[in-house]
mmCIF file of C-alpha atoms in Angstrom:
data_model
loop_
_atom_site.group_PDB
_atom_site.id
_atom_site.type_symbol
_atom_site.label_atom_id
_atom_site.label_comp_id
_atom_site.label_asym_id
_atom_site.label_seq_id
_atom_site.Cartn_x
_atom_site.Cartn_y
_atom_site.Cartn_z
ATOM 1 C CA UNK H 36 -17.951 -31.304 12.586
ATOM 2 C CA UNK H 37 -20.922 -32.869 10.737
ATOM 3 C CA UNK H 38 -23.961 -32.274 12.113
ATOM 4 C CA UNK H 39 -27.024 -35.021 12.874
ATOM 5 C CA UNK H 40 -30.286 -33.439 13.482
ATOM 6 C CA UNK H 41 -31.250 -30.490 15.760
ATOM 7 C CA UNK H 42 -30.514 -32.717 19.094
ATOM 8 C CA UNK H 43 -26.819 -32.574 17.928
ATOM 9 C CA UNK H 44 -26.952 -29.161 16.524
ATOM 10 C CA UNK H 45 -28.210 -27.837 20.315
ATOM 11 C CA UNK H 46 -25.873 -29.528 21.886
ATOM 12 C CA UNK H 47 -23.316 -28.289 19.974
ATOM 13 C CA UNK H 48 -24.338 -24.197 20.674
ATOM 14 C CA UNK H 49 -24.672 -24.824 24.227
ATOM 15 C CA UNK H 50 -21.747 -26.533 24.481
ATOM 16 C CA UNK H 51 -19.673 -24.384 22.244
ATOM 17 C CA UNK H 52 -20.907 -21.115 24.715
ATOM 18 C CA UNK H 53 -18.549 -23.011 27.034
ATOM 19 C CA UNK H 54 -15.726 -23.049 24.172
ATOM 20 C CA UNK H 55 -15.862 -20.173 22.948
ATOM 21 C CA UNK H 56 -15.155 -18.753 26.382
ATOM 22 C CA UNK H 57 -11.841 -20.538 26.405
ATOM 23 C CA UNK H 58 -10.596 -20.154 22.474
ATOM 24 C CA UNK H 59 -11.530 -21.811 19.769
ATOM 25 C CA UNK H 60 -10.940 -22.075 16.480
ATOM 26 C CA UNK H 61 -12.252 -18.833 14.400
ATOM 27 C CA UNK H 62 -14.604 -20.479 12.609
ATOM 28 C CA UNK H 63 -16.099 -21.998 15.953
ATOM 29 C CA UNK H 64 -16.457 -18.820 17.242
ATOM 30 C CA UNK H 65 -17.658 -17.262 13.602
ATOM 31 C CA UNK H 66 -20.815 -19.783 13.932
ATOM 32 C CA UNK H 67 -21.358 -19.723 17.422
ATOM 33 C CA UNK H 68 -21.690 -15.303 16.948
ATOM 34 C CA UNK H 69 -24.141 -15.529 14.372
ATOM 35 C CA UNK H 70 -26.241 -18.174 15.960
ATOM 36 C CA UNK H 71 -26.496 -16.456 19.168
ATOM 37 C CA UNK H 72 -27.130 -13.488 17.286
ATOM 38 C CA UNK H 73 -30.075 -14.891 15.155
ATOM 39 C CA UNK H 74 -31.865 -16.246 18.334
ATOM 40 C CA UNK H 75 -31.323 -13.013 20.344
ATOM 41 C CA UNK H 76 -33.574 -11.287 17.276
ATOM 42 C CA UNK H 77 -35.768 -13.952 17.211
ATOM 43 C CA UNK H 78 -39.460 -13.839 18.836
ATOM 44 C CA UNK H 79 -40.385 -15.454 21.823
ATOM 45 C CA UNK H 80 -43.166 -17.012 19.528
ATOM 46 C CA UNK H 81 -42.874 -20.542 20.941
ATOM 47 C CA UNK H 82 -42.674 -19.483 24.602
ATOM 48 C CA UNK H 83 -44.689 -16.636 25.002
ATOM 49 C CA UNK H 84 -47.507 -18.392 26.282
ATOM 50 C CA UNK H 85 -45.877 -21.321 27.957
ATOM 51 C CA UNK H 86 -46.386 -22.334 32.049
ATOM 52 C CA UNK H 87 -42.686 -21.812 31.905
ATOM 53 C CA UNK H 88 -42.449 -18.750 30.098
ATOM 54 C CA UNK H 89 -41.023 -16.223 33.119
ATOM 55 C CA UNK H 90 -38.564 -19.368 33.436
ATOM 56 C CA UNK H 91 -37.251 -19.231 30.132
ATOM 57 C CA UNK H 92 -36.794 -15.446 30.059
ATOM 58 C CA UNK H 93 -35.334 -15.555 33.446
ATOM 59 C CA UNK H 94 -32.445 -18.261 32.125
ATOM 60 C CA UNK H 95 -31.830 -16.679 28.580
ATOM 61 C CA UNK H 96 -31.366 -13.330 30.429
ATOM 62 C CA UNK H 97 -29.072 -15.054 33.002
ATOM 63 C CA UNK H 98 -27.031 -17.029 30.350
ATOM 64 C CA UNK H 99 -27.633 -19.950 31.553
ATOM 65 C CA UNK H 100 -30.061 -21.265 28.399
ATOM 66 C CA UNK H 101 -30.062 -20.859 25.163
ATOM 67 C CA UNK H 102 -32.128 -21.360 22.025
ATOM 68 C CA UNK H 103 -31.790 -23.191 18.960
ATOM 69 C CA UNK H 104 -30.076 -21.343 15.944
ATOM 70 C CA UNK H 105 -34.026 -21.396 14.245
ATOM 71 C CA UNK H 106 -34.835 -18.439 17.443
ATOM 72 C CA UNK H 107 -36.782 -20.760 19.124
ATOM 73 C CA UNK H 108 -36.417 -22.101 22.517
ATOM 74 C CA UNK H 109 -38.903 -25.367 21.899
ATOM 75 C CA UNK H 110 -40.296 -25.788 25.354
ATOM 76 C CA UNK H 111 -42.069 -28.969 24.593
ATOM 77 C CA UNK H 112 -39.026 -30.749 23.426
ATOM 78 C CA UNK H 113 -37.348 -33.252 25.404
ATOM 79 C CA UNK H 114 -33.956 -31.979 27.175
ATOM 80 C CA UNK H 115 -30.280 -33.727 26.249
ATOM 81 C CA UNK H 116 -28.042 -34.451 29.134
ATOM 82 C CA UNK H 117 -25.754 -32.322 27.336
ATOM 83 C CA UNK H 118 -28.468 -29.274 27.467
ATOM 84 C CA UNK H 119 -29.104 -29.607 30.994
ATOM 85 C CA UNK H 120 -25.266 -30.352 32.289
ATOM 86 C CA UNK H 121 -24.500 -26.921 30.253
ATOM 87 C CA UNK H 122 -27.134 -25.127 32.121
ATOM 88 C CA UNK H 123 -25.766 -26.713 35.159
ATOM 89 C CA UNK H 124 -22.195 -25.985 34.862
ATOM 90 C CA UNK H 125 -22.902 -22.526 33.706
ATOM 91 C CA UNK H 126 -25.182 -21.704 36.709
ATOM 92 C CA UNK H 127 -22.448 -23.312 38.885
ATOM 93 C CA UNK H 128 -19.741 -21.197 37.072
ATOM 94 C CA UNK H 129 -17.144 -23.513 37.092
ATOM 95 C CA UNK H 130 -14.136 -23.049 35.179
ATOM 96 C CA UNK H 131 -11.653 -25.956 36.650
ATOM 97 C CA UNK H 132 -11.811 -28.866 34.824
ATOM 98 C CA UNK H 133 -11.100 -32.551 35.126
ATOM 99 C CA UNK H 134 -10.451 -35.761 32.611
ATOM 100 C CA UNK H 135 -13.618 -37.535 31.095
ATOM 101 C CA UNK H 136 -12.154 -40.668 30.011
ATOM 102 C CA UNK H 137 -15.893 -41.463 27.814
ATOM 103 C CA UNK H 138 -15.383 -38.679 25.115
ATOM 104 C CA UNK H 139 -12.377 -38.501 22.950
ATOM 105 C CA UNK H 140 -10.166 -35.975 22.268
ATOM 106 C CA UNK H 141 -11.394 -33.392 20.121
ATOM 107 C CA UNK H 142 -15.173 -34.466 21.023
ATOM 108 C CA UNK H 143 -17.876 -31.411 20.349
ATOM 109 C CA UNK H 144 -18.748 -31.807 23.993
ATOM 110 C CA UNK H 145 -15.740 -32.758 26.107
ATOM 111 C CA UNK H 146 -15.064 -28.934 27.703
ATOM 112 C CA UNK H 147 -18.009 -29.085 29.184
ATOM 113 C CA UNK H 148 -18.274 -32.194 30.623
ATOM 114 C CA UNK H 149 -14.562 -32.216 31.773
ATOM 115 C CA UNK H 150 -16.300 -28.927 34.183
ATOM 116 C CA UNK H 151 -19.203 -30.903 35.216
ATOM 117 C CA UNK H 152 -16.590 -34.042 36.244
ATOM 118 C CA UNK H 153 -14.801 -31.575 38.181
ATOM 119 C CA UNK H 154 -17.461 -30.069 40.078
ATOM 120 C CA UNK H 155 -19.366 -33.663 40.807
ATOM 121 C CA UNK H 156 -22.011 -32.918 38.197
ATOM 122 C CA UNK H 157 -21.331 -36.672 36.568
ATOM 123 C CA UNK H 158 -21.230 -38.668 39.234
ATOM 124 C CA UNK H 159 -22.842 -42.071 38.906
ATOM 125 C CA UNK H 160 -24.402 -40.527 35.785
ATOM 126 C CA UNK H 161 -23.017 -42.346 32.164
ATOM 127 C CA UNK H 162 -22.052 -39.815 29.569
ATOM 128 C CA UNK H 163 -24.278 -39.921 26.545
ATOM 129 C CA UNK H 164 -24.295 -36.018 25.377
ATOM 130 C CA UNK H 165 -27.168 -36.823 23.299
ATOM 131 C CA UNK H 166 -29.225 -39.135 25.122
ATOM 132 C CA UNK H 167 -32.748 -36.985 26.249
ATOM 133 C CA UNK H 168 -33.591 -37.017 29.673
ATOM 134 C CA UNK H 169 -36.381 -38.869 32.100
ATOM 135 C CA UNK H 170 -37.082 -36.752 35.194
ATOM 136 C CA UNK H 171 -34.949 -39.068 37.673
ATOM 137 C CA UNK H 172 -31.870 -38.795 35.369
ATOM 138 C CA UNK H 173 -32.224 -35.231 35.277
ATOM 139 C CA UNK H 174 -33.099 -35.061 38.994
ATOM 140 C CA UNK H 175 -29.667 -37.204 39.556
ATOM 141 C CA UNK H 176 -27.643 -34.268 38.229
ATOM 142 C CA UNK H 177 -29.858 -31.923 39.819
ATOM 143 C CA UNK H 178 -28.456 -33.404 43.483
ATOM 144 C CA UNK H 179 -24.690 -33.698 42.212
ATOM 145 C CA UNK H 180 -24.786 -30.405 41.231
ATOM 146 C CA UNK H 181 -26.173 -29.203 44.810
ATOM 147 C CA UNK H 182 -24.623 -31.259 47.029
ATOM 148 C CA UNK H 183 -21.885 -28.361 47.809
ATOM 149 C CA UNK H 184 -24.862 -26.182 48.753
ATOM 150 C CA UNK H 185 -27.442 -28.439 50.512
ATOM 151 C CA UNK H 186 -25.686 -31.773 50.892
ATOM 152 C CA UNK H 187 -27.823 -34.814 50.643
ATOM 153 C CA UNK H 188 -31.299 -35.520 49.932
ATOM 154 C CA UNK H 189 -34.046 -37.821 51.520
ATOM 155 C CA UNK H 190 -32.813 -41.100 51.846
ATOM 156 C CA UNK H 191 -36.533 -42.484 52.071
ATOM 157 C CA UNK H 192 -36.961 -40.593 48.135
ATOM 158 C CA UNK H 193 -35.982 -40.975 44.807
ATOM 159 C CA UNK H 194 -33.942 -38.160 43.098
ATOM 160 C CA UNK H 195 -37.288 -37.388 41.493
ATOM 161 C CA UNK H 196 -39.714 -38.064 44.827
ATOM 162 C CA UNK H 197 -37.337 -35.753 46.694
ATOM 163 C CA UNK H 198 -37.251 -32.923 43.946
ATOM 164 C CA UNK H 199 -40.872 -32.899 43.781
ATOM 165 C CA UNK H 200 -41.561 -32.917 47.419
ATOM 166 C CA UNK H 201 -39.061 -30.044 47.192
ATOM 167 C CA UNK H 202 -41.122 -28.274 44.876
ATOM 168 C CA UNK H 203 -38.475 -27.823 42.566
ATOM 169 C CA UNK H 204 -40.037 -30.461 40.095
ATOM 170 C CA UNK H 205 -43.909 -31.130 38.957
ATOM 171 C CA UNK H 206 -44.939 -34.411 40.123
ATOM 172 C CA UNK H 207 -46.534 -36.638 36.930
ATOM 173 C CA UNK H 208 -49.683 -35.631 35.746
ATOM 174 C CA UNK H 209 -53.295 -36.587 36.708
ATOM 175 C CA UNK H 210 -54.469 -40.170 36.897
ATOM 176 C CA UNK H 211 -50.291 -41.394 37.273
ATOM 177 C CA UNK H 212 -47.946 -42.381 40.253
ATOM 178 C CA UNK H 213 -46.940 -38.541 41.208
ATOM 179 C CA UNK H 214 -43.280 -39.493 41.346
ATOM 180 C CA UNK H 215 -42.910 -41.636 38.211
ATOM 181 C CA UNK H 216 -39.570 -41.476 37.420
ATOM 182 C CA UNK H 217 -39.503 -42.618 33.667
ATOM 183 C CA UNK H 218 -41.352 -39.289 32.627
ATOM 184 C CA UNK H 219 -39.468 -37.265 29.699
ATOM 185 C CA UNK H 220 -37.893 -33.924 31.118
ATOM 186 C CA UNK H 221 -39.230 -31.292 28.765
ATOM 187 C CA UNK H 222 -37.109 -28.400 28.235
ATOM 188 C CA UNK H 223 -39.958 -25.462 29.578
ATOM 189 C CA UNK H 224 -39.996 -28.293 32.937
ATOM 190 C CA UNK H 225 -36.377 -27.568 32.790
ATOM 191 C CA UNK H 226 -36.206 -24.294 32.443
ATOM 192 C CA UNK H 227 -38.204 -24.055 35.472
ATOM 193 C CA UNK H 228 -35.867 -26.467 37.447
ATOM 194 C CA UNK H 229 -32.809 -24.455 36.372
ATOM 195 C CA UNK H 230 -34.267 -21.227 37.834
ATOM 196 C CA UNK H 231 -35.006 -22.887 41.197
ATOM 197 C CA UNK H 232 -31.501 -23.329 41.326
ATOM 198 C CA UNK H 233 -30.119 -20.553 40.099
ATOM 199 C CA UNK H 234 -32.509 -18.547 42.357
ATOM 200 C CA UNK H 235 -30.852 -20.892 45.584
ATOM 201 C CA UNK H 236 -27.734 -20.176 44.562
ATOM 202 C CA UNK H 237 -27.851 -16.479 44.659
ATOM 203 C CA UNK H 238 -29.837 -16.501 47.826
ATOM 204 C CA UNK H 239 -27.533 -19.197 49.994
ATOM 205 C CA UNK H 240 -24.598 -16.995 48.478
ATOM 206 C CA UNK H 241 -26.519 -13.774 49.955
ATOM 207 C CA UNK H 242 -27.326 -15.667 53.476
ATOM 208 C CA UNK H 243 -23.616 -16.503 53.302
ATOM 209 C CA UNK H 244 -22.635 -12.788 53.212
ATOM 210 C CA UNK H 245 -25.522 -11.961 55.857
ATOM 211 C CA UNK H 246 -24.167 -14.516 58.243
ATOM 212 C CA UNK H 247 -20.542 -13.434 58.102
ATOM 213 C CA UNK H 248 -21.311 -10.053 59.029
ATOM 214 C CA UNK H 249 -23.788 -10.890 61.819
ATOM 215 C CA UNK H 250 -20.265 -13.745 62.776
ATOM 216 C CA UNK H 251 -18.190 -10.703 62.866
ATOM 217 C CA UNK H 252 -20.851 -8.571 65.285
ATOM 218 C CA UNK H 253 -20.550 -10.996 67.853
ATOM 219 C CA UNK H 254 -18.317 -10.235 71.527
ATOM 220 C CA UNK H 255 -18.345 -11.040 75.076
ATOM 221 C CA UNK H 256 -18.813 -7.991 76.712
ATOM 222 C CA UNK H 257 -18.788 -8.072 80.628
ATOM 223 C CA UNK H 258 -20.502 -11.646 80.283
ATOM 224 C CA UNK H 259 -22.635 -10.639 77.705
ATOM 225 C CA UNK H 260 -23.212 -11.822 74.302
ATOM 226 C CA UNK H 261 -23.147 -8.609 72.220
ATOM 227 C CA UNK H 262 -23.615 -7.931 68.419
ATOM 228 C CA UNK H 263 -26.207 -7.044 65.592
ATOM 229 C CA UNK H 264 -28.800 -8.512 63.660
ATOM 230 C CA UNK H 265 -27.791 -7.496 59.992
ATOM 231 C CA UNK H 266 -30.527 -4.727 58.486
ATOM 232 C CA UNK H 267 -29.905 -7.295 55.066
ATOM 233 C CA UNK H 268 -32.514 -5.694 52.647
ATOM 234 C CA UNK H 269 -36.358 -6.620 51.586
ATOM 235 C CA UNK H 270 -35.636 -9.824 50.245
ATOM 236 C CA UNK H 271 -34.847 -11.054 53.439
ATOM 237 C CA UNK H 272 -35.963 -12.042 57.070
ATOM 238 C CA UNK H 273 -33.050 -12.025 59.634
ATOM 239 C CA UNK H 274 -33.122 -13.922 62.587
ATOM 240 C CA UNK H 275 -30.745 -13.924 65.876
ATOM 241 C CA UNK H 276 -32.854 -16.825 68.439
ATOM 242 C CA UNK H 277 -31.180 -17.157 71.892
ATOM 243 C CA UNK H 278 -32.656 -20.332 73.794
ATOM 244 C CA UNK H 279 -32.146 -19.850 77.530
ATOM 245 C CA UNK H 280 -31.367 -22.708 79.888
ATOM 246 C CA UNK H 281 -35.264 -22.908 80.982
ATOM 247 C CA UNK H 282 -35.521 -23.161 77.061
ATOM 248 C CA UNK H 283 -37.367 -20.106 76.704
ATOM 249 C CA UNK H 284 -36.701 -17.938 73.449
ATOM 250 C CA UNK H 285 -35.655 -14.396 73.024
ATOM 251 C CA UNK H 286 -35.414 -13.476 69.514
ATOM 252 C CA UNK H 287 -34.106 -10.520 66.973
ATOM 253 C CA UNK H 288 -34.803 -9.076 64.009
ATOM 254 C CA UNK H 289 -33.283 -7.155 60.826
ATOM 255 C CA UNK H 290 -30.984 -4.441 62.162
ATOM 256 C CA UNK H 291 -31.948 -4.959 65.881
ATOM 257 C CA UNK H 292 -29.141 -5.180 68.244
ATOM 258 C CA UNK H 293 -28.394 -7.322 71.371
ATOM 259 C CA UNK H 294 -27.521 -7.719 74.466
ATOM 260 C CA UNK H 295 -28.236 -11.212 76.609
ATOM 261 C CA UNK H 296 -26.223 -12.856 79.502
ATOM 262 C CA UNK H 297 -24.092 -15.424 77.961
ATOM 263 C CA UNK H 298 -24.744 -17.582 81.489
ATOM 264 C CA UNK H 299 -28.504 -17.567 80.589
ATOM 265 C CA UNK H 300 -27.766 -18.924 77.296
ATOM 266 C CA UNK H 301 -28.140 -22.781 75.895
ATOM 267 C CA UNK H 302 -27.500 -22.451 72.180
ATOM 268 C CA UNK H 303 -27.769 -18.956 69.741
ATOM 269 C CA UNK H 304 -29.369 -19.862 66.177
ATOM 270 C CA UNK H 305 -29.221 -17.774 63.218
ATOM 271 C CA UNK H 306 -31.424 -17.714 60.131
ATOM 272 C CA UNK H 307 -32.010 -15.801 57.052
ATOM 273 C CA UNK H 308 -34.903 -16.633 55.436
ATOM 274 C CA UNK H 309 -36.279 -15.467 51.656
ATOM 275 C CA UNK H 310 -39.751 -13.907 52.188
ATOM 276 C CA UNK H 311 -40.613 -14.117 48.728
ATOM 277 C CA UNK H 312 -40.603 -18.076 49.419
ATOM 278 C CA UNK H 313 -40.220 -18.576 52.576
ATOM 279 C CA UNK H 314 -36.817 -20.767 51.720
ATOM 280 C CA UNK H 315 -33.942 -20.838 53.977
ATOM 281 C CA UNK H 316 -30.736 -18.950 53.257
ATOM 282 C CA UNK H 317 -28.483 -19.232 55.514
ATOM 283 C CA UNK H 318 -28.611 -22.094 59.120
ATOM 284 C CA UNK H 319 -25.905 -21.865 61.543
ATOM 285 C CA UNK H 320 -26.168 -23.011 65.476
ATOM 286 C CA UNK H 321 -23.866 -21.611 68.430
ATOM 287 C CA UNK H 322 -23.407 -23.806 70.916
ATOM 288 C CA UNK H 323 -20.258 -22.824 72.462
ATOM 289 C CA UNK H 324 -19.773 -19.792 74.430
ATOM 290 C CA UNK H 325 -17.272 -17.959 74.063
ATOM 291 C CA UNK H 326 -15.459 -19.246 71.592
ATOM 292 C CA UNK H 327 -18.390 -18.657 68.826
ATOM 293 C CA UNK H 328 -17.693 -21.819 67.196
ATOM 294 C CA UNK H 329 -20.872 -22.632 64.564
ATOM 295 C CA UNK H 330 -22.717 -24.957 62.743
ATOM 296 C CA UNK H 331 -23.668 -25.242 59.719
ATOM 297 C CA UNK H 332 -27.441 -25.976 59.804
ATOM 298 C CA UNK H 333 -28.189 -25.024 55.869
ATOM 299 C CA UNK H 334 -26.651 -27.792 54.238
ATOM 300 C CA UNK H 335 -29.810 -29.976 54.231
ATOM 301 C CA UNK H 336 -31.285 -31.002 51.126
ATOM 302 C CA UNK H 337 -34.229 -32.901 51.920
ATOM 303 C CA UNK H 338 -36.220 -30.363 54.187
ATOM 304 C CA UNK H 339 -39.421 -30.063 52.388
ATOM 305 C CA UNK H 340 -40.930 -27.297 51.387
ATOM 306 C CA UNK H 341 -44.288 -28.083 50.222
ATOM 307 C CA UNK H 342 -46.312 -29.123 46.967
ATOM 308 C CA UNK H 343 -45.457 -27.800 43.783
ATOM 309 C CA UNK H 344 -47.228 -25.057 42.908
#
């Protein structure tokens, strides 16, 4: 493969990552072990006094980014769809793949983005590997990505107005339209998008396990609703709210158990909360008694949690 430029060259280590996972040729996998090796022994320099810097370590730690074969990460270079749909897929772990008709066999990039078609990373999106990234084309596979986890977005909100009034995304600098759309998407910006994501994922997936064994506490007990507010662990705040027919509350905490009339009872919801962030979890509603039947309340994308800090 000949190679045009650094752009190319990055894409072509983060995408090989992907490659190397699933064979390759030996001399594919020869390159891609000593360029992961040289930026493993490689200083920080470039990063260690970027905004983003925690960001960065966080994702090179996690496996999710990478650096260029110089050692350097280059925060203040513009990100390549390619870049960011690697981070994405490996954050998602997918492994299943499915037919990109746009790259050819043999392509650099085409295990990759045959993941990201099968997990609804491309969707709408045109396939350019190399083309860098404005903020609402980077916010556009941000959403396709999520939408198993939090389902759709603001309707009233671009993909860049709703990941900024998420907080997941900095709105434009001073003296511009906050959600300008056309911005560049550096890669430090990126790296601190990535780890908003990958820190959702591991906390929905932990609110998943919370609610399934708080689902499994739950009986009728001589016409009482019976069970136990998992003791979960610091991260979290766990919630069990009963709202009475008079639509008065009684609520419990981590570990506390329970005990209410199930004739007294409207609806039962359920929340686990992160209290490093205050994000939600894990959102499900009971509304019918006593079959336990539940909805999923968590799926929203749009709910916003503040400025950008």
């Amino acid at each position: 493969m000949k190679l045009i430029g650094k752009t190319v060259w990055t894409s072509l280590l983060l995408v090989g990552i992907a490659v190397v996972q699933n064979g390759g040729s030996e001399s594919e996998v020869l390159r891609l072990h000593v360029a992961e090796a040289a930026a493993k022994s490689a200083p920080a320099s470039d990063y260690a006094n970027h905004p983003a810097k925690d960001a960065i370590s966080h994702g090179l730690q996690k496996g999710y980014l990478w650096k260029y074969p110089d050692g350097k990460f280059h925060p203040e270079q513009t990100v390549t769809q390619s870049q960011f749909v690697a981070s994405l897929v490996a954050i998602r772990q997918v492994s299943e793949k499915e037919s990109v008709p746009a790259l050819p066999a043999g392509h650099w990039a085409k295990d990759i983005y045959e993941r990201a078609q099968k997990a609804g990373i491309l969707a709408n999106v045109p396939v350019n590997p190399n083309k860098l990234l404005t903020k609402e084309e980077a916010a556009l596979l941000v959403f396709n990505a999520w939408k198993p986890f939090r389902g759709e977005k603001n309707p009233n909100l671009s993909n860049t107005g709703a990941l900024i009034t998420w907080g997941w995304m900095k709105a434009a600098p001073s003296g511009q339209p906050k959600f300008r759309e056309d911005l560049p998407l550096l890669r430090g910006d990126a790296a601190e998008i990535l780890r908003y994501l990958w820190t959702d994922k591991w906390q929905l997936e932990q609110g998943a396990k919370y609610a399934e064994e708080f689902h499994r506490s739950l009986k009728i007990v001589n016409g009482n609703i019976v069970g136990k507010v998992p003791k979960g662990d610091g991260d979290f705040m766990i919630i069990a709210m009963f709202v009475t027919n008079s639509n008065g509350r009684k609520g419990f905490l981590n570990n506390q158990n329970f005990n209410v009339p199930m004739s007294q009872v409207k609806y039962m919801t359920f929340f686990v909360t992160n209290k490093n962030n205050s994000s939600d979890a894990g959102a499900f509603q009971y509304t019918n008694f006593p079959s336990f039947d539940r909805i999923d309340k968590g799926q929203l994308f749009h709910t916003p949690r503040g400025e950008n800090k």
